[in-house]
Amino acid sequence: MDEGLLEQTANQLVAPGKGILAADESNGTMSKRLAAVGVEPSAETRRSYRANLLSTDDYQSAVSGVILFDETIRQDMDDGSSIVESLNAIGIHPGIKVDTGAKELANHPGEKITEGLDGLRERCSEYFAMGARFAKWRAVIRIGEGMPSKACISTNAHALARYSAICQEQGLVPIIEPEVLMDGDHDAQRCYDVTAEILDATFAACTEQGVHIPGALLKPNMVMAGLDCSNQATREEVAKLTVDCLTNHVPHDLPGIVFLSGGQSDEDATAHLNLMNKMDVNHPWQLSYSYGRALQAHALKTWAQGGPESAAESQEMFAHRAKMNSLARSGDWSPDLEA
Ligand code: 13P
């Protein structure tokens, strides 16, 4: 394992003022998102949308890495250069989603186990040769009656740790993503407890597998009530509960935490991150973003209208969200900047 390379990449990914663009929606997910805005899904429409997004002027001032899907890492920009080359040319690390999806967990209706360990070493080796320097694996944890089960926690923690060890062996910084879903009517305290449980299990498994923590990143949910809960936490409460949970359940030698947005509104995702970075607390890790929907939702909707004007407007929307989240890295965002 090249610890020096892994630590350097991990630290570059969470450099001040920068975060990650998650553009690694699987073909199935991306096709659904395109269809939802009235665009016929195909390899070409998925390419064309992303090529436009990645042609935005100067977004590298707010973005250190872009997570790609297997189809995308093999595709080209409109000018014929490869997407990987175009990212490298502006100092952005290409990343790659390497799990093969969350599948039904046997004997546990409603719960999922993320698959993709078979052949992972060979795939990571190929992606590194193609220019990828980091990877992502997403585990999905649902809260409900009797959920999450011990089986769901332990199998997903084990898979995250094995994935991380293989990535590091192949030179890729693993983004460890145990996502506790926002679906459900649970309160924020229940989310706190489940988040703590999956974080403890994941880092215990990482220790067992010999994962080099200074060469890894964590991509967690924020601690908040379920979407159907009548007692929603305030933004300040979410920020405080999240930092408290992470401080008690994440190793302090991890370089950075890059949150997912998970269905939060664009502005909530920015405001929560801003409040955490504004706190009068000396966090041991960088607190950053790896947002998918919270960076892209409006950009996609606008691009879908078609034509060069919409394409340019879509880039402006993405640039604006990237800028807002970049400011949130230092607690310098405020709601009036959204006008
Ligand atoms: P969201 O920010 O839309 O949750 O996506 C982040 C991600 O990469 C989920 O795996």
Coordinates of C-alpha atoms and ligand atoms in Angstrom, one line a residue:
M1 CA 0.0 0.0 0.0
D2 CA 1.4 3.4 -1.0
E3 CA 0.4 5.3 2.2
G4 CA 2.0 8.5 1.0
L5 CA 0.0 8.6 -2.3
L6 CA -3.3 7.8 -0.5
E7 CA -2.8 10.5 2.2
Q8 CA -1.9 13.1 -0.5
T9 CA -4.9 12.3 -2.6
A10 CA -7.3 12.2 0.4
N11 CA -6.0 15.6 1.6
Q12 CA -6.3 17.1 -1.8
L13 CA -9.9 16.0 -2.0
V14 CA -10.7 17.9 1.2
A15 CA -8.5 21.0 0.5
P16 CA -10.0 24.2 1.9
G17 CA -12.9 25.6 -0.1
K18 CA -13.3 22.5 -2.1
G19 CA -15.6 19.4 -2.2
I20 CA -16.6 16.6 -4.4
L21 CA -19.2 16.4 -7.1
A22 CA -21.0 13.0 -7.0
A23 CA -21.9 12.5 -10.7
D24 CA -21.8 8.7 -10.4
E25 CA -25.5 7.9 -10.7
S26 CA -25.8 4.4 -12.1
N27 CA -27.3 4.0 -15.6
G28 CA -30.5 3.0 -13.9
T29 CA -30.7 6.0 -11.6
M30 CA -29.5 8.5 -14.2
S31 CA -32.0 7.2 -16.7
K32 CA -34.8 7.7 -14.2
R33 CA -33.6 11.3 -13.5
L34 CA -33.5 12.1 -17.2
A35 CA -36.9 10.6 -17.8
A36 CA -38.3 12.6 -14.9
V37 CA -37.3 15.8 -16.6
G38 CA -38.6 14.6 -20.0
V39 CA -35.4 13.5 -21.7
E40 CA -35.1 10.1 -23.4
P41 CA -32.5 8.2 -21.4
S42 CA -29.5 6.8 -23.5
A43 CA -25.8 6.5 -23.2
E44 CA -25.6 9.7 -25.4
T45 CA -28.0 11.8 -23.3
R46 CA -26.2 10.7 -20.1
R47 CA -22.9 11.7 -21.7
S48 CA -24.1 14.9 -23.2
Y49 CA -25.7 16.2 -19.9
R50 CA -22.5 15.3 -17.9
A51 CA -20.1 16.7 -20.5
N52 CA -22.0 20.0 -20.3
L53 CA -21.9 20.1 -16.5
L54 CA -18.1 19.3 -16.6
S55 CA -17.5 22.2 -19.1
T56 CA -18.6 24.8 -16.5
D57 CA -16.1 27.7 -16.2
D58 CA -13.8 27.6 -13.3
Y59 CA -15.8 25.0 -11.2
Q60 CA -12.4 23.6 -10.1
S61 CA -12.2 26.4 -7.6
A62 CA -15.0 24.6 -5.7
V63 CA -14.5 21.0 -6.8
S64 CA -11.5 18.8 -6.0
G65 CA -12.9 15.5 -7.3
V66 CA -15.7 14.1 -9.5
I67 CA -17.1 10.7 -8.9
L68 CA -17.9 8.9 -12.2
F69 CA -19.8 5.7 -13.1
D70 CA -18.3 2.9 -15.2
E71 CA -20.0 4.2 -18.3
T72 CA -18.9 7.8 -17.8
I73 CA -15.3 7.2 -17.1
R74 CA -15.1 5.7 -20.6
Q75 CA -16.9 8.6 -22.3
D76 CA -15.7 11.8 -24.0
M77 CA -16.4 15.5 -23.8
D78 CA -18.0 17.3 -26.7
D79 CA -14.5 18.2 -28.1
G80 CA -13.5 14.5 -28.2
S81 CA -11.1 14.6 -25.2
S82 CA -11.8 12.0 -22.7
I83 CA -13.7 13.0 -19.5
V84 CA -10.8 11.8 -17.4
E85 CA -8.3 13.9 -19.4
S86 CA -10.5 16.9 -19.1
L87 CA -10.7 16.6 -15.3
N88 CA -7.0 16.1 -15.0
A89 CA -6.3 19.1 -17.2
I90 CA -8.0 21.4 -14.5
G91 CA -6.6 19.6 -11.5
I92 CA -9.7 17.6 -10.5
H93 CA -9.3 14.0 -9.4
P94 CA -11.4 11.5 -11.2
G95 CA -13.2 9.1 -8.9
I96 CA -15.2 5.9 -9.6
K97 CA -18.2 4.2 -8.0
V98 CA -17.1 0.6 -7.6
D99 CA -20.0 -1.1 -5.9
T100 CA -22.5 -2.9 -8.0
G101 CA -25.6 -1.7 -6.1
A102 CA -27.6 -2.4 -3.0
K103 CA -29.4 -5.8 -3.2
E104 CA -32.0 -7.4 -1.0
L105 CA -30.5 -8.8 2.2
A106 CA -31.5 -12.5 2.5
N107 CA -34.0 -13.2 5.4
H108 CA -34.3 -9.4 6.1
P109 CA -37.2 -8.0 4.1
G110 CA -36.8 -4.3 3.4
E111 CA -33.1 -4.3 4.1
K112 CA -30.1 -4.1 1.7
I113 CA -26.6 -5.4 1.3
T114 CA -24.3 -3.6 -1.1
E115 CA -22.5 -6.0 -3.5
G116 CA -19.5 -5.7 -5.7
L117 CA -16.5 -7.4 -3.9
D118 CA -16.1 -10.2 -6.5
G119 CA -13.5 -9.0 -9.1
L120 CA -13.1 -5.7 -7.3
R121 CA -9.2 -5.9 -7.2
E122 CA -9.1 -6.3 -11.0
R123 CA -11.6 -3.5 -11.5
C124 CA -9.7 -1.1 -9.2
S125 CA -6.5 -1.9 -11.0
E126 CA -8.1 -1.0 -14.3
Y127 CA -9.6 2.2 -13.0
F128 CA -6.3 3.3 -11.5
A129 CA -4.6 2.7 -14.9
M130 CA -7.4 4.8 -16.5
G131 CA -6.6 7.7 -14.1
A132 CA -9.0 7.3 -11.2
R133 CA -7.5 8.2 -7.8
F134 CA -10.4 7.6 -5.5
A135 CA -13.5 5.4 -5.2
K136 CA -16.9 5.2 -3.7
W137 CA -19.0 2.4 -2.2
R138 CA -22.5 3.1 -0.8
A139 CA -24.1 1.0 1.9
V140 CA -27.8 1.7 2.6
I141 CA -29.3 1.5 6.1
R142 CA -33.0 1.9 6.6
I143 CA -34.6 2.8 9.9
G144 CA -38.0 1.1 10.7
E145 CA -39.6 -1.4 13.0
G146 CA -36.9 -3.9 13.8
M147 CA -34.5 -2.1 11.4
P148 CA -31.7 -1.9 11.0
S149 CA -31.0 -5.5 12.0
K150 CA -27.7 -6.7 13.4
A151 CA -27.3 -8.6 10.1
C152 CA -27.7 -5.4 8.0
I153 CA -25.2 -3.5 10.1
S154 CA -22.5 -6.2 10.3
T155 CA -22.7 -7.3 6.6
N156 CA -22.5 -3.8 5.3
A157 CA -19.7 -2.8 7.7
H158 CA -17.7 -5.8 6.7
A159 CA -18.2 -5.1 3.0
L160 CA -17.2 -1.4 3.4
A161 CA -14.0 -2.4 5.1
R162 CA -13.1 -5.1 2.6
Y163 CA -13.8 -2.6 -0.3
S164 CA -11.6 0.0 1.5
A165 CA -8.7 -2.4 1.9
I166 CA -8.8 -3.5 -1.7
C167 CA -9.0 0.1 -3.0
Q168 CA -6.0 1.2 -0.9
E169 CA -4.0 -1.8 -2.1
Q170 CA -4.6 -0.6 -5.7
G171 CA -3.8 3.1 -4.9
L172 CA -7.4 4.4 -4.7
V173 CA -8.6 6.5 -1.7
P174 CA -11.8 4.8 -0.5
I175 CA -14.8 6.9 0.2
I176 CA -16.7 5.0 2.9
E177 CA -20.4 5.7 2.6
P178 CA -22.7 4.1 5.1
E179 CA -25.9 6.1 4.3
V180 CA -28.7 6.1 6.9
L181 CA -31.7 7.0 4.8
M182 CA -34.0 9.9 5.5
D183 CA -37.1 7.8 4.7
G184 CA -39.4 7.1 7.7
D185 CA -41.0 8.8 10.7
H186 CA -38.1 8.4 13.2
D187 CA -36.9 11.4 15.1
A188 CA -33.4 12.8 15.0
Q189 CA -32.3 11.0 18.2
R190 CA -33.1 7.6 16.5
C191 CA -31.1 8.7 13.5
Y192 CA -28.2 9.6 15.9
D193 CA -28.3 6.2 17.5
V194 CA -28.4 4.3 14.2
T195 CA -25.7 6.5 12.7
A196 CA -23.5 5.9 15.7
E197 CA -24.1 2.1 15.5
I198 CA -23.1 1.8 11.8
L199 CA -20.1 4.1 12.2
D200 CA -18.8 2.0 15.1
A201 CA -19.3 -1.2 13.2
T202 CA -17.7 0.2 10.1
F203 CA -14.5 1.5 11.7
A204 CA -14.2 -1.6 13.9
A205 CA -14.3 -3.7 10.6
C206 CA -11.8 -1.3 9.0
T207 CA -9.4 -1.8 11.9
E208 CA -9.8 -5.6 11.5
Q209 CA -9.0 -5.4 7.7
G210 CA -6.0 -3.1 8.2
V211 CA -7.5 0.0 6.5
H212 CA -5.2 3.0 6.6
I213 CA -7.5 5.6 8.1
P214 CA -5.4 8.7 7.1
G215 CA -5.8 7.5 3.5
A216 CA -9.6 7.2 3.5
L217 CA -12.6 9.6 3.6
L218 CA -16.0 9.1 5.2
K219 CA -19.3 10.0 3.4
P220 CA -22.0 10.0 6.0
N221 CA -25.6 11.2 6.3
M222 CA -26.3 14.2 8.6
V223 CA -28.2 13.4 11.8
M224 CA -31.8 14.5 11.2
A225 CA -35.3 13.3 11.6
G226 CA -37.0 11.1 9.0
L227 CA -38.9 12.9 6.2
D228 CA -42.3 11.8 7.8
C229 CA -41.5 12.8 11.3
S230 CA -43.7 15.6 12.7
N231 CA -40.9 16.8 15.0
Q232 CA -38.2 18.1 12.6
A233 CA -34.9 19.3 14.1
T234 CA -33.9 22.9 13.3
R235 CA -30.8 23.5 11.2
E236 CA -28.8 24.4 14.3
E237 CA -29.9 21.1 16.0
V238 CA -28.9 19.1 12.9
A239 CA -25.5 20.7 12.8
K240 CA -24.9 20.1 16.5
L241 CA -26.2 16.5 16.6
T242 CA -24.2 15.6 13.5
V243 CA -20.9 17.0 14.8
D244 CA -21.5 15.5 18.2
C245 CA -22.1 12.0 16.7
L246 CA -19.1 12.2 14.4
T247 CA -16.8 13.4 17.2
N248 CA -17.7 10.4 19.3
H249 CA -17.8 7.7 16.5
V250 CA -15.2 8.7 13.8
P251 CA -11.4 8.2 14.3
H252 CA -9.7 11.6 14.6
D253 CA -6.9 10.7 12.2
L254 CA -9.4 10.5 9.3
P255 CA -8.5 13.5 7.0
G256 CA -12.0 14.4 6.0
I257 CA -15.8 13.9 6.1
V258 CA -17.6 14.6 2.9
F259 CA -21.4 14.6 3.5
L260 CA -24.0 13.2 1.1
S261 CA -27.1 15.3 0.5
G262 CA -29.5 12.4 0.6
G263 CA -32.6 14.3 -0.5
Q264 CA -32.2 17.5 1.5
S265 CA -33.1 20.7 -0.3
D266 CA -30.1 22.5 -1.9
E267 CA -30.2 25.2 0.6
D268 CA -30.5 22.9 3.7
A269 CA -27.5 20.9 2.5
T270 CA -25.5 24.1 2.2
A271 CA -26.8 25.7 5.5
H272 CA -26.1 22.6 7.6
L273 CA -22.5 22.3 6.3
N274 CA -22.0 26.0 6.9
L275 CA -23.3 25.8 10.5
M276 CA -21.0 22.9 11.2
N277 CA -18.0 24.8 9.9
K278 CA -19.0 27.9 11.7
M279 CA -19.1 26.2 15.1
D280 CA -16.7 27.3 17.8
V281 CA -15.2 23.7 17.8
N282 CA -11.8 22.6 16.5
H283 CA -12.9 19.6 14.4
P284 CA -10.1 17.0 13.9
W285 CA -11.2 16.4 10.3
Q286 CA -12.1 18.7 7.3
L287 CA -15.9 18.9 7.0
S288 CA -16.8 19.0 3.3
Y289 CA -19.4 17.9 0.7
S290 CA -19.8 15.1 -1.8
Y291 CA -23.2 16.1 -3.1
G292 CA -25.1 14.6 -6.0
R293 CA -28.6 16.0 -6.0
A294 CA -27.9 19.1 -4.0
L295 CA -25.4 20.2 -6.6
Q296 CA -27.2 19.0 -9.7
A297 CA -30.9 19.0 -9.3
H298 CA -31.6 22.4 -10.8
A299 CA -28.8 22.2 -13.3
L300 CA -30.4 19.0 -14.7
K301 CA -33.9 20.4 -14.9
T302 CA -32.6 23.4 -16.8
W303 CA -30.4 21.5 -19.2
A304 CA -33.4 19.3 -20.0
Q305 CA -35.2 22.2 -21.7
G306 CA -32.7 21.8 -24.6
G307 CA -30.6 24.2 -26.7
P308 CA -27.5 26.2 -26.0
E309 CA -29.1 28.8 -23.8
S310 CA -30.4 26.2 -21.4
A311 CA -27.0 24.4 -21.4
A312 CA -25.3 27.7 -20.4
E313 CA -27.9 28.4 -17.8
S314 CA -27.5 24.9 -16.4
Q315 CA -23.8 25.5 -16.0
E316 CA -24.5 28.8 -14.1
M317 CA -26.8 26.9 -11.7
F318 CA -24.2 24.3 -11.0
A319 CA -21.5 27.0 -10.6
H320 CA -23.7 28.8 -8.1
R321 CA -24.4 25.7 -6.0
A322 CA -20.7 24.8 -6.1
K323 CA -19.8 28.3 -5.0
M324 CA -22.3 28.3 -2.1
N325 CA -21.0 25.0 -0.8
S326 CA -17.4 26.2 -1.2
L327 CA -18.3 29.1 1.1
A328 CA -19.9 26.7 3.5
R329 CA -16.6 25.0 3.9
S330 CA -15.4 28.0 5.9
G331 CA -18.7 29.0 7.4
D332 CA -18.9 32.1 5.1
W333 CA -22.2 31.2 3.4
S334 CA -25.4 33.2 4.3
P335 CA -28.9 32.9 3.0
D336 CA -28.9 36.3 1.3
L337 CA -26.2 35.0 -1.1
E338 CA -28.9 32.8 -2.6
A339 CA -30.9 35.7 -4.0
Ligands
13P1 P1 -26.8 12.7 -2.9 O1 -26.0 13.9 -2.5 O2 -27.8 13.0 -4.0 O3 -27.4 12.0 -1.7 O4 -25.8 11.8 -3.7 C1 -24.6 11.5 -3.1 C2 -24.2 10.2 -3.4 O5 -23.2 10.0 -4.1 C3 -25.0 9.0 -2.9 O6 -24.2 7.9 -3.1

